[in-house]
Coordinates of C-alpha atoms in Angstrom, one line a residue:
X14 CA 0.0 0.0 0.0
X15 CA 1.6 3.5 -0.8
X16 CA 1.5 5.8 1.5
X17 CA 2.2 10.1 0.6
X18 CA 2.8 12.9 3.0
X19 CA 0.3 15.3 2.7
X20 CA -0.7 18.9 3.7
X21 CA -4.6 19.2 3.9
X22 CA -5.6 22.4 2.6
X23 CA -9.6 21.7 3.0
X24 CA -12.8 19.5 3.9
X25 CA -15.1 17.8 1.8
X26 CA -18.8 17.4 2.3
X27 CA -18.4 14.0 4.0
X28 CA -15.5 15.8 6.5
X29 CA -12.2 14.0 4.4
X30 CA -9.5 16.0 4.3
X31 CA -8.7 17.7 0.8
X32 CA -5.1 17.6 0.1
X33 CA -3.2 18.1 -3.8
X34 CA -0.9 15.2 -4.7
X35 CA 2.8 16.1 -5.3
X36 CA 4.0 15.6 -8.4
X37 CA 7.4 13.6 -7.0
X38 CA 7.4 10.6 -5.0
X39 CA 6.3 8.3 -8.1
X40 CA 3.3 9.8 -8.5
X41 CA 3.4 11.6 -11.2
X42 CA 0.0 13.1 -10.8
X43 CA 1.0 16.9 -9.7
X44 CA -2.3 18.7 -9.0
X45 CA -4.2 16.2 -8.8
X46 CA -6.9 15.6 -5.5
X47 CA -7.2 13.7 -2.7
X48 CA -9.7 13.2 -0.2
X49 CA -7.8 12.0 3.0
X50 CA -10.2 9.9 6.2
X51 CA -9.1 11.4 9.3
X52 CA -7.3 14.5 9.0
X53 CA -8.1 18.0 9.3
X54 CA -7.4 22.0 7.5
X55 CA -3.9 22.7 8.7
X56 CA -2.5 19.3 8.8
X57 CA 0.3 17.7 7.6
X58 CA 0.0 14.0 7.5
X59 CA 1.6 10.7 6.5
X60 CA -1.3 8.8 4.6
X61 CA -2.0 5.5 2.8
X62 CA -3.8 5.2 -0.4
X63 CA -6.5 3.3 -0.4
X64 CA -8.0 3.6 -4.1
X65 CA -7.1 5.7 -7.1
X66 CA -10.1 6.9 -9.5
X67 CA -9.4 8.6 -12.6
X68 CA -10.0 12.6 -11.3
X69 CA -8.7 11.8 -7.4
X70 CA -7.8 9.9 -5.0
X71 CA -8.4 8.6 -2.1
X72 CA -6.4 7.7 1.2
X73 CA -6.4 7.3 5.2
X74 CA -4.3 9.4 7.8
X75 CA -2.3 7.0 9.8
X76 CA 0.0 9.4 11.1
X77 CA 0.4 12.9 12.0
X78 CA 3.9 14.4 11.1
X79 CA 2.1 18.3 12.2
X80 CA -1.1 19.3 13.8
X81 CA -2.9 22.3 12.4
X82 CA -1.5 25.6 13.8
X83 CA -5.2 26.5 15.5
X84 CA -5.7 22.8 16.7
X85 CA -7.4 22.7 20.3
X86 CA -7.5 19.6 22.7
X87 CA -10.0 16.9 21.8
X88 CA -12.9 17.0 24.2
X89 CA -12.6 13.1 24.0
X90 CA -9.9 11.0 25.2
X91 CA -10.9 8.3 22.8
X92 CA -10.5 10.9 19.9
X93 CA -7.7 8.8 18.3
X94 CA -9.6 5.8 18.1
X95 CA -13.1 6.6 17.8
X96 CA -15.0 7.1 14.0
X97 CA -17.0 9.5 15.8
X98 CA -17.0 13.6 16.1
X99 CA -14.1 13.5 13.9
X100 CA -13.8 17.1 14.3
X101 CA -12.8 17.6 18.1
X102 CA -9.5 19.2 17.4
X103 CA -10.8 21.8 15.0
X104 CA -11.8 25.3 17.0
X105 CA -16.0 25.6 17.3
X106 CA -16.2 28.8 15.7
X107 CA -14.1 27.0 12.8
X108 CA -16.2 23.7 12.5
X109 CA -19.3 26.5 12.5
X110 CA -17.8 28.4 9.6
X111 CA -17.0 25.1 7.5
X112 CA -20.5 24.1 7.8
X113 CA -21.9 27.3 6.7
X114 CA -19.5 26.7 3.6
X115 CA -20.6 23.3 2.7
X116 CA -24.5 24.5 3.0
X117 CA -23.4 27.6 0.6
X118 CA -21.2 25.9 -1.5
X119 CA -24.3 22.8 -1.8
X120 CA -26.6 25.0 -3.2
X121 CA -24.5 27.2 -5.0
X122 CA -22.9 24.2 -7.0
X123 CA -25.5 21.5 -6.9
X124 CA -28.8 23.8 -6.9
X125 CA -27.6 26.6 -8.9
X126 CA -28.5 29.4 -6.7
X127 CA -25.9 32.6 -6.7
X128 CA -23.6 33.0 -4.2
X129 CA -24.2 36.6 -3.1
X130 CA -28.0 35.9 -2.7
X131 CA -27.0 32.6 -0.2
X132 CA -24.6 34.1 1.5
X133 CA -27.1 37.2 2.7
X134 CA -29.4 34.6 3.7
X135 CA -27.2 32.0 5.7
X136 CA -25.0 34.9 7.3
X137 CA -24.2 32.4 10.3
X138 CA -24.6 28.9 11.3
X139 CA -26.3 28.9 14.6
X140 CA -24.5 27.1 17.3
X141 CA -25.3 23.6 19.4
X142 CA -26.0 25.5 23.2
X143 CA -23.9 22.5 24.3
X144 CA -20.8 20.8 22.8
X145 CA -20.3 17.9 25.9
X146 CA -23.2 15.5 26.7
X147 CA -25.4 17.1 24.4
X148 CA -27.3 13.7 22.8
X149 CA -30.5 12.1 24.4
X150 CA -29.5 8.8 22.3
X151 CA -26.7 6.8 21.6
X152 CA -26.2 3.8 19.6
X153 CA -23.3 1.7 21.2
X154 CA -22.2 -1.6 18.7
X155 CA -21.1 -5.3 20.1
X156 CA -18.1 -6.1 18.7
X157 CA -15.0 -8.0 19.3
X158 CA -11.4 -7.3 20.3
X159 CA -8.4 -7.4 17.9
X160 CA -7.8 -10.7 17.4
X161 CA -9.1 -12.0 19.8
X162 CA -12.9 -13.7 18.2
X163 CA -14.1 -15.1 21.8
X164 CA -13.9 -11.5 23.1
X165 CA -16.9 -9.3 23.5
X166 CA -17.1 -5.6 23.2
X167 CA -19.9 -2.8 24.1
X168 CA -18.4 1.1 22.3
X169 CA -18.5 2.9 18.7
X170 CA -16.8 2.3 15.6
X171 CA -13.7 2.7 14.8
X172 CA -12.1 5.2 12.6
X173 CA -10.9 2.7 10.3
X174 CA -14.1 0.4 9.8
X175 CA -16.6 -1.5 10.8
X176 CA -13.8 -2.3 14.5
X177 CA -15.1 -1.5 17.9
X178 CA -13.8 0.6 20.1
X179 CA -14.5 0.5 23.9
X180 CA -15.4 4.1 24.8
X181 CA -15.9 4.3 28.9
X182 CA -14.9 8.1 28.9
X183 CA -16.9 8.9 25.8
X184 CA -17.7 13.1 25.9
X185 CA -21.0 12.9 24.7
X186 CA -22.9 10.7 27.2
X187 CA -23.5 11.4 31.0
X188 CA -21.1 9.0 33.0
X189 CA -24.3 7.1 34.1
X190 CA -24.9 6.7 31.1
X191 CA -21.4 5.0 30.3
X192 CA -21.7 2.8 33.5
X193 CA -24.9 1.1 32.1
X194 CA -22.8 0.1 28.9
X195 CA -20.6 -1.2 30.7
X196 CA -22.4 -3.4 32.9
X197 CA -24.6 -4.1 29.8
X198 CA -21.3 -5.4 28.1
X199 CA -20.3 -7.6 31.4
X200 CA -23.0 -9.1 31.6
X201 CA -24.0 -10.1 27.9
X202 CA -20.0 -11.3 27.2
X203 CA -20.5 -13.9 30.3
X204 CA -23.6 -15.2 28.3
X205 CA -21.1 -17.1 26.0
X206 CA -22.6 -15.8 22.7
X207 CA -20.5 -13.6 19.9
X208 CA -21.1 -10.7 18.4
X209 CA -22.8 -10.2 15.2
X210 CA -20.7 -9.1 12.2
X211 CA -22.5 -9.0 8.8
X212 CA -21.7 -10.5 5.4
X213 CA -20.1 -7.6 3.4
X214 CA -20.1 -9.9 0.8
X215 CA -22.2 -13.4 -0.1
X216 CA -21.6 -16.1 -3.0
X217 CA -24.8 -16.4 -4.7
X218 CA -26.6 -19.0 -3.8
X219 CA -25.1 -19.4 -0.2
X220 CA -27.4 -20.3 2.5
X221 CA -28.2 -17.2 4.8
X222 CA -25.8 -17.1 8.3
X223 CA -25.9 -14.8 11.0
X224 CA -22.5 -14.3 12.3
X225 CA -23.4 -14.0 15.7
X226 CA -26.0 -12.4 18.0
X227 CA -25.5 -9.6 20.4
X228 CA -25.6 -6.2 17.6
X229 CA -26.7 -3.0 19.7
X230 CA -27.1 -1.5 22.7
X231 CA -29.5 2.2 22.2
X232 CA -29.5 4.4 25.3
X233 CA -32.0 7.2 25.0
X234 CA -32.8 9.8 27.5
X235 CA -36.4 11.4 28.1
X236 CA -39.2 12.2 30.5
X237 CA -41.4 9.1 32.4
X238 CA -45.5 10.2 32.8
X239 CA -45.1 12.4 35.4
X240 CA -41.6 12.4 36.7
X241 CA -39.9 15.9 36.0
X242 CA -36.6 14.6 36.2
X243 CA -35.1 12.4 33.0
X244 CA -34.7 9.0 32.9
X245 CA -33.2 6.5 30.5
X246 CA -34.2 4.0 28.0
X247 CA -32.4 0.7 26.9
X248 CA -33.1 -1.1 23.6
X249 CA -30.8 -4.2 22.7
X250 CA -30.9 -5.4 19.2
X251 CA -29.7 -9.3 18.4
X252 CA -29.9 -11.3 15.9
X253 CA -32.9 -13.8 16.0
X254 CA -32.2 -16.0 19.1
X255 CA -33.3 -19.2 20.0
X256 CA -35.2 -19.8 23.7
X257 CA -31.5 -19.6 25.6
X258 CA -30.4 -16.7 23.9
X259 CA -33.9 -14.7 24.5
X260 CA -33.7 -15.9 27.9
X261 CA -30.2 -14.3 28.5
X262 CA -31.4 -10.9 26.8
X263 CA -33.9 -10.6 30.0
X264 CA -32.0 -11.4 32.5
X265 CA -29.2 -8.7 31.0
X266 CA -32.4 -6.8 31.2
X267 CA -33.4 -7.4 34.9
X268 CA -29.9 -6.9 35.8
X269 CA -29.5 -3.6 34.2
X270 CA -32.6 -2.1 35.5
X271 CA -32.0 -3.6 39.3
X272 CA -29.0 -1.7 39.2
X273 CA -29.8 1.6 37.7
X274 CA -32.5 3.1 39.5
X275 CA -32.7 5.9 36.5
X276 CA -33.7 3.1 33.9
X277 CA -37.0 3.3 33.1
X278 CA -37.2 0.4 31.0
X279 CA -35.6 -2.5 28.9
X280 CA -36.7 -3.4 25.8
X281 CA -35.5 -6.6 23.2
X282 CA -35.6 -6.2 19.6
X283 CA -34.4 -8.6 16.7
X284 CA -33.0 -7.4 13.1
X285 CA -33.3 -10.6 10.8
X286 CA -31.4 -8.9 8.0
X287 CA -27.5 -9.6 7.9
X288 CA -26.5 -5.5 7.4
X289 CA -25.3 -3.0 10.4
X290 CA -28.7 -1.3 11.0
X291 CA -29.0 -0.6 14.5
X292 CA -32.9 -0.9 13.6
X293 CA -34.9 -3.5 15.3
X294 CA -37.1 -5.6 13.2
X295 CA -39.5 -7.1 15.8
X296 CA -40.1 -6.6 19.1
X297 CA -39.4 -9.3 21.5
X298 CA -39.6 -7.7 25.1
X299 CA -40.1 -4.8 27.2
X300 CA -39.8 -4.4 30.8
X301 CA -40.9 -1.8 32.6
X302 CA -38.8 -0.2 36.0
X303 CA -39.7 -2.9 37.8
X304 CA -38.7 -5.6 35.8
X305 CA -42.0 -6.8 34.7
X306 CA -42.8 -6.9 31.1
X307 CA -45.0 -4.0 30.2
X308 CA -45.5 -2.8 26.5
X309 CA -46.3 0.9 27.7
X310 CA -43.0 0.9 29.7
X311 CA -41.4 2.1 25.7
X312 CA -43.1 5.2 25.6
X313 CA -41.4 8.3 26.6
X314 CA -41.4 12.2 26.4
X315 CA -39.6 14.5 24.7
X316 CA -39.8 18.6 24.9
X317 CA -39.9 20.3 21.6
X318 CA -41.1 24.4 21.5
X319 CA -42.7 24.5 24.8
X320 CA -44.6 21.2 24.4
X321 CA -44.0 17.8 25.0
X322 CA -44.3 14.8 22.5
X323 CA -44.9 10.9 23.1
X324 CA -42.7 8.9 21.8
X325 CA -41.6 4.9 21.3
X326 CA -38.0 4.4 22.4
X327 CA -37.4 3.4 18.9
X328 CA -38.9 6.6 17.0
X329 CA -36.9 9.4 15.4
X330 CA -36.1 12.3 17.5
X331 CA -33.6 14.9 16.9
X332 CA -30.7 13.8 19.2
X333 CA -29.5 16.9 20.5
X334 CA -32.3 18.7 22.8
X335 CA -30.9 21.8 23.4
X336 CA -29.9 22.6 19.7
X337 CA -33.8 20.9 18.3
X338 CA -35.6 24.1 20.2
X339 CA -33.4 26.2 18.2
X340 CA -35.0 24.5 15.2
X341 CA -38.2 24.3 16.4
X342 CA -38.3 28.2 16.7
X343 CA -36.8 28.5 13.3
X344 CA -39.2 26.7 11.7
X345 CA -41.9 28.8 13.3
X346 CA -40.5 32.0 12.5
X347 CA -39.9 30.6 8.8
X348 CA -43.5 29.8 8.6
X349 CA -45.6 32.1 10.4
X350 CA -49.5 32.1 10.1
X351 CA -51.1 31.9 6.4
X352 CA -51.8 35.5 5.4
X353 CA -55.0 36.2 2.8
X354 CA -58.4 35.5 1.7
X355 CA -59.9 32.2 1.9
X356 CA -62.6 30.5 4.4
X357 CA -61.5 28.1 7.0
X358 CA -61.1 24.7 6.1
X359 CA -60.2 25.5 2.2
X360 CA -56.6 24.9 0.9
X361 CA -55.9 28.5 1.5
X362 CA -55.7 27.4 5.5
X363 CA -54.2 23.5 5.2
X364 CA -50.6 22.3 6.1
X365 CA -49.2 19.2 4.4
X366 CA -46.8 17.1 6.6
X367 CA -44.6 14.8 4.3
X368 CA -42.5 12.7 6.5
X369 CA -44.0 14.0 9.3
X370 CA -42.6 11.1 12.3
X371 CA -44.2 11.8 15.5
X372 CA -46.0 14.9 14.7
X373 CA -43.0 17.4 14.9
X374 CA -42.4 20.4 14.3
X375 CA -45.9 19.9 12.3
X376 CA -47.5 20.3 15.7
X377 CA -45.5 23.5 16.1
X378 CA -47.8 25.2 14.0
X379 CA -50.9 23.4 13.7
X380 CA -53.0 26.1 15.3
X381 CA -52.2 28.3 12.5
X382 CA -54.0 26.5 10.0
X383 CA -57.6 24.6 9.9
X384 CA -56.6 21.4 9.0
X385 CA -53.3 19.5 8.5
X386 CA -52.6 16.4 6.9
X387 CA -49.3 14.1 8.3
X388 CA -47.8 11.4 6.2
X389 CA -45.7 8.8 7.4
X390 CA -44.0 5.7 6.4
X391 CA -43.4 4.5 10.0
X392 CA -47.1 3.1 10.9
X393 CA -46.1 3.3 15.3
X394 CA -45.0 6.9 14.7
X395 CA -48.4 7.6 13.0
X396 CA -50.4 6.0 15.9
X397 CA -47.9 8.6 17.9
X398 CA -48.7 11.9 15.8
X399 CA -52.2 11.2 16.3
X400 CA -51.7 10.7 20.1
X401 CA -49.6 13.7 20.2
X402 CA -52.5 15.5 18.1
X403 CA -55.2 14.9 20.6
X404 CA -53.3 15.6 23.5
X405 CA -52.0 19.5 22.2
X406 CA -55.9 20.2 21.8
X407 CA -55.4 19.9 17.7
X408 CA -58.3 17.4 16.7
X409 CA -58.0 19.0 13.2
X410 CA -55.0 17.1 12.3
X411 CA -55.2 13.6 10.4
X412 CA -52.1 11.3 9.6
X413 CA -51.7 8.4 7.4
X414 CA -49.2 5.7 6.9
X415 CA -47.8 4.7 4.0
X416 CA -45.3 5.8 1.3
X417 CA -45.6 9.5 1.0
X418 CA -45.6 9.5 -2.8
X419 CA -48.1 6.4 -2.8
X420 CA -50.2 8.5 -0.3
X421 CA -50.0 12.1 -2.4
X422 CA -51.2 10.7 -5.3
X423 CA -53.8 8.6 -4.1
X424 CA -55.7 11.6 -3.3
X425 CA -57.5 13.5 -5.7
X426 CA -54.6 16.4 -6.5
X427 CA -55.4 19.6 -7.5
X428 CA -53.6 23.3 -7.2
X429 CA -54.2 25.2 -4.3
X430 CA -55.3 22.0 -2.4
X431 CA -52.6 23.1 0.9
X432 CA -51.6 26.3 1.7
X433 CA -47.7 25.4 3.0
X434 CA -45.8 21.9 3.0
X435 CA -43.8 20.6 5.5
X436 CA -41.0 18.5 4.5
X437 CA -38.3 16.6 6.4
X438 CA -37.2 13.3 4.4
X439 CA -34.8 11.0 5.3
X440 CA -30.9 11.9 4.5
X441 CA -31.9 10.6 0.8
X442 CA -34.2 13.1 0.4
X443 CA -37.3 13.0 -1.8
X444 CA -38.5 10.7 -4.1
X445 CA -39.2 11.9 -7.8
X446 CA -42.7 11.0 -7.7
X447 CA -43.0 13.5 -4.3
X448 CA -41.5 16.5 -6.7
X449 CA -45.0 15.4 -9.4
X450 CA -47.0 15.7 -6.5
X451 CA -46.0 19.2 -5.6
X452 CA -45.9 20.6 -8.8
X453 CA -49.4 20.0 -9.4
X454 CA -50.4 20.7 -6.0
X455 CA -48.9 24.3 -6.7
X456 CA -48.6 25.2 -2.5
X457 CA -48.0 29.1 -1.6
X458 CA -44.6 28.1 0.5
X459 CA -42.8 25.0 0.9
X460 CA -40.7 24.2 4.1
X461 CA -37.8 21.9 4.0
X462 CA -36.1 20.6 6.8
X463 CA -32.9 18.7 5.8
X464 CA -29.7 16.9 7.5
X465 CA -28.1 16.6 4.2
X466 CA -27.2 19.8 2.0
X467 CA -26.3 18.1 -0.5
X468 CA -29.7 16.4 -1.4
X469 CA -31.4 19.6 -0.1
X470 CA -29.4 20.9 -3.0
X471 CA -30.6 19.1 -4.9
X472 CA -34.1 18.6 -4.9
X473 CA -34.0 22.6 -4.7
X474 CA -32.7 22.7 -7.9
X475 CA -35.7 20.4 -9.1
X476 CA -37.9 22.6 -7.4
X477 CA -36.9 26.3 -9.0
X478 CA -39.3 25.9 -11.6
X479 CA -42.4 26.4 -10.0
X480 CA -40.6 28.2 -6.5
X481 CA -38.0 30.5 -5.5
X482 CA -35.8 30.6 -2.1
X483 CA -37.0 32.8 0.6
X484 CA -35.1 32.3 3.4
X485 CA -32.4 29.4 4.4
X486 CA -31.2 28.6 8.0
X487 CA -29.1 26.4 9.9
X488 CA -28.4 24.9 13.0
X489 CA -25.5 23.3 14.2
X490 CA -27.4 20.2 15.9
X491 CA -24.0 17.3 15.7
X492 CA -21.1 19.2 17.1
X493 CA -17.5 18.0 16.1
X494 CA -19.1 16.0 13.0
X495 CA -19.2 16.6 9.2
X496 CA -23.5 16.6 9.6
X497 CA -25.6 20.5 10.0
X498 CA -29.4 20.8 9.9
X499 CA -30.5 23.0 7.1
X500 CA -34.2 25.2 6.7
X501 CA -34.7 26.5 3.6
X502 CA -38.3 28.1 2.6
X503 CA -39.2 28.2 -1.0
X504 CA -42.5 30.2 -2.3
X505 CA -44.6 29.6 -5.5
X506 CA -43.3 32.2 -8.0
X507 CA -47.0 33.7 -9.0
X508 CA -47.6 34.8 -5.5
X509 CA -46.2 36.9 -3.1
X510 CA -48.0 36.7 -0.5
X511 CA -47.2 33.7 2.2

């Protein structure tokens, strides 16, 4: 494997380091790109190649000969090892401007738009309130030691792959937090069973195998009924397990909840599918505080904008608390109360919610419109958003489940049929058919939430036919990471009234 020294002059999109190739060395590709895992603006670094393409290449830092010249400590003292929040040693007000460039330089080169006009519009990235504990959930892998198959651990991934690290001083958890993976991991590698590692590649043909069964331990952090003070939630996945193996995923979960009086429940979840999903396919337990099993004992609360919002321990949430009511009061400010003539109840007064989870930030602004409609594929967080509905006093509100694009064109489209659309897809953005939907639904003002500039760039760019760009904002909700929220409100060119 060759390996290059390199100076790293910028970041990319994904947070690689952007370095130019010399020209010497045996290269003999001067100017030419590379995109360099682990390393940061300012650097100089010894790196392996790990593939060459035709226009760049593309390596791995695996030593530092010079740090940059504004490096800070990392806030983690597993920073080394650890895949994540790769960009501890970079200064905040740095990691704040870079963001703000990828968003600009997104749209500007992937949507189109001109720089000037993004620029006055995204003047600042607004800043995470907290930069140490700041998550309410955490995803922690099973794994195994280097080397070493019969070992078992509980941490993240490593820099390097799909590894695991242990991670007992981890910066973004709570040390109680830390203690319960721990004992988690104790107790589950005296069981006897390995860890799952999936297939990254099968012959055809082969017969399916799991290789192994403990996958994911979830720790999530919310409000119980009543209690004013936040408690935890534990979700392991596994593989499917025979009667033994189920048997030992309860008492893991008896154990951990006899020791931690904060843990308000323990749930079991299976994922069939050989991939790294720390999804859960079917449900298999769930044990409320007091070790009894107790299907009620998943649902928690979350604040958002004042209000609070039911939730499963396995739905969608934004992670970070503190930095979601910044969100939630941008996207109220972005789409303030429908302006105009029109009688209540016509589409001059309606709000669609397309990938609308739970019911948030749809909820947010409910009361400004007669009726809203919430579409999601998740059929528990639609049983949720209507919960959530009835509870804030907005019985206008219907939600279905489905596909969103299935569900739009199901119903009888026509122009003017919704005031404003809400939309917050997954990191893939929208599907085509969504984009035929709201071209002949015509809305005044469209609303799109996004954790991926990129396809916000995107599906923008699709959208500048019909629409224009408002207003853009973001929010800074995954400190020390390559990822920023993004708001950007687009209005129907014939109109200028929202």
């Amino acid at each position: 494997m060759d390996t290059l020294t390199l100076e790293i002059t910028g970041l990319a999109h994904d947070g690689r380091g952007i370095a130019r190739l010399p020209g010497d060395g045996g290269t003999g590709e001067r100017g030419m790109v590379a995109f360099v895992a682990h390393a940061l603006p300012g650097q100089v670094v010894c790196a392996a190649v790990t593939r060459r393409r035709g226009r760049f290449w593309e390596a791995s830092a695996k030593d530092l000969l010079r740090p940059a010249p504004d490096a800070v400590p990392p806030l983690c003292p597993h920073h080394d090892q650890c895949g994540g929040c790769p960009l501890q040693t970079m200064p905040y007000a740095a990691q704040l401007g870079w963001k703000r460039a990828l968003a600009l330089d997104s749209l500007e080169r992937i949507g189109g738009f001109g720089r000037p006009l993004l620029e006055d519009m995204l003047p600042a990235v607004l800043p995470s309130p907290t930069l140490a504990a700041s998550r309410n959930k955490m995803e922690f892998a099973f794994g195994q030691a280097d080397g070493d198959p019969g070992s078992l651990l509980l941490g993240l991934r490593r820099r390097n792959g799909r590894g695991v690290v242990s991670v007992p001083g981890c910066a973004l958890l709570p040390s109680e937090a830390l203690r319960m993976v721990d004992a988690a991991c104790a107790r589950a590698r005296a069981c006897g069973f390995a860890a799952h590692r999936p297939r990254a590649r099968r012959e055809a043909g082969a017969a399916r195998a799991y290789g192994g069964f403990w996958r994911f331990l979830i720790l999530r952090r919310g409000l119980a009924g009543n209690m004013r003070s936040p408690r935890w939630w534990a979700t392991c996945i596994t593989s499917p397990g025979s009667a033994e193996q189920r048997a030992a995923v309860r008492a893991l979960g008896r154990d951990l909840l006899a020791k931690f009086p904060r843990l308000a429940a323990f749930i079991h979840e299976e994922r069939a599918r050989d991939d790294a999903l720390a999804q859960g396919q079917k449900r298999i337990l769930t044990l409320n505080a007091h070790g009894r099993e107790d299907a009620q004992a998943a649902l928690l609360h979350l604040p958002l904008g004042g209000r609070l919002f039911g939730l499963d321990a396995a739905s969608f949430f934004q992670t970070n608390t503190a930095a979601a009511q910044i969100l939630a009061r941008l996207c109220g400010e972005l789409l303030p109360p429908p302006s105009g003539n029109g009688m209540p109840g016509d589409g001059a007064h309606g709000l669609l919610d397309v990938y609308c989870g739970a019911g948030a930030p749809g909820l947010l602004v409910a009361g400004d419109y007669a009726r809203l409609l919430g579409l999601e594929a998740d059929r528990r967080a639609v049983l949720l958003a209507r919960d959530n509905a009835r509870l804030q006093g907005h019985g206008h509100c219907r939600y279905q489940a489905g596909d969103a694009a299935r569900l739009l064109h199901a119903q009888n489209l026509r122009p003017g049929q919704w005031h404003s659309v809400l939309l917050d897809p997954p990191r893939a953005g929208l599907d085509p058919r969504v984009f035929d939907a709201l071209r002949t639904l015509a809305p005044r003002r469209i609303l799109y939430i996004s954790c991926n500039p990129a396809t916000l760039a995107r599906d923008a760019a699709l959208l500048r036919r019909d629409f224009c760009l408002r207003a853009l904002a973001a929010v800074d909700l995954f400190p020390h990471t390559p990822h920023v929220e993004t708001v950007a409100l687009m209005s129907r060119k014939d109109t200028q009234d929202l």
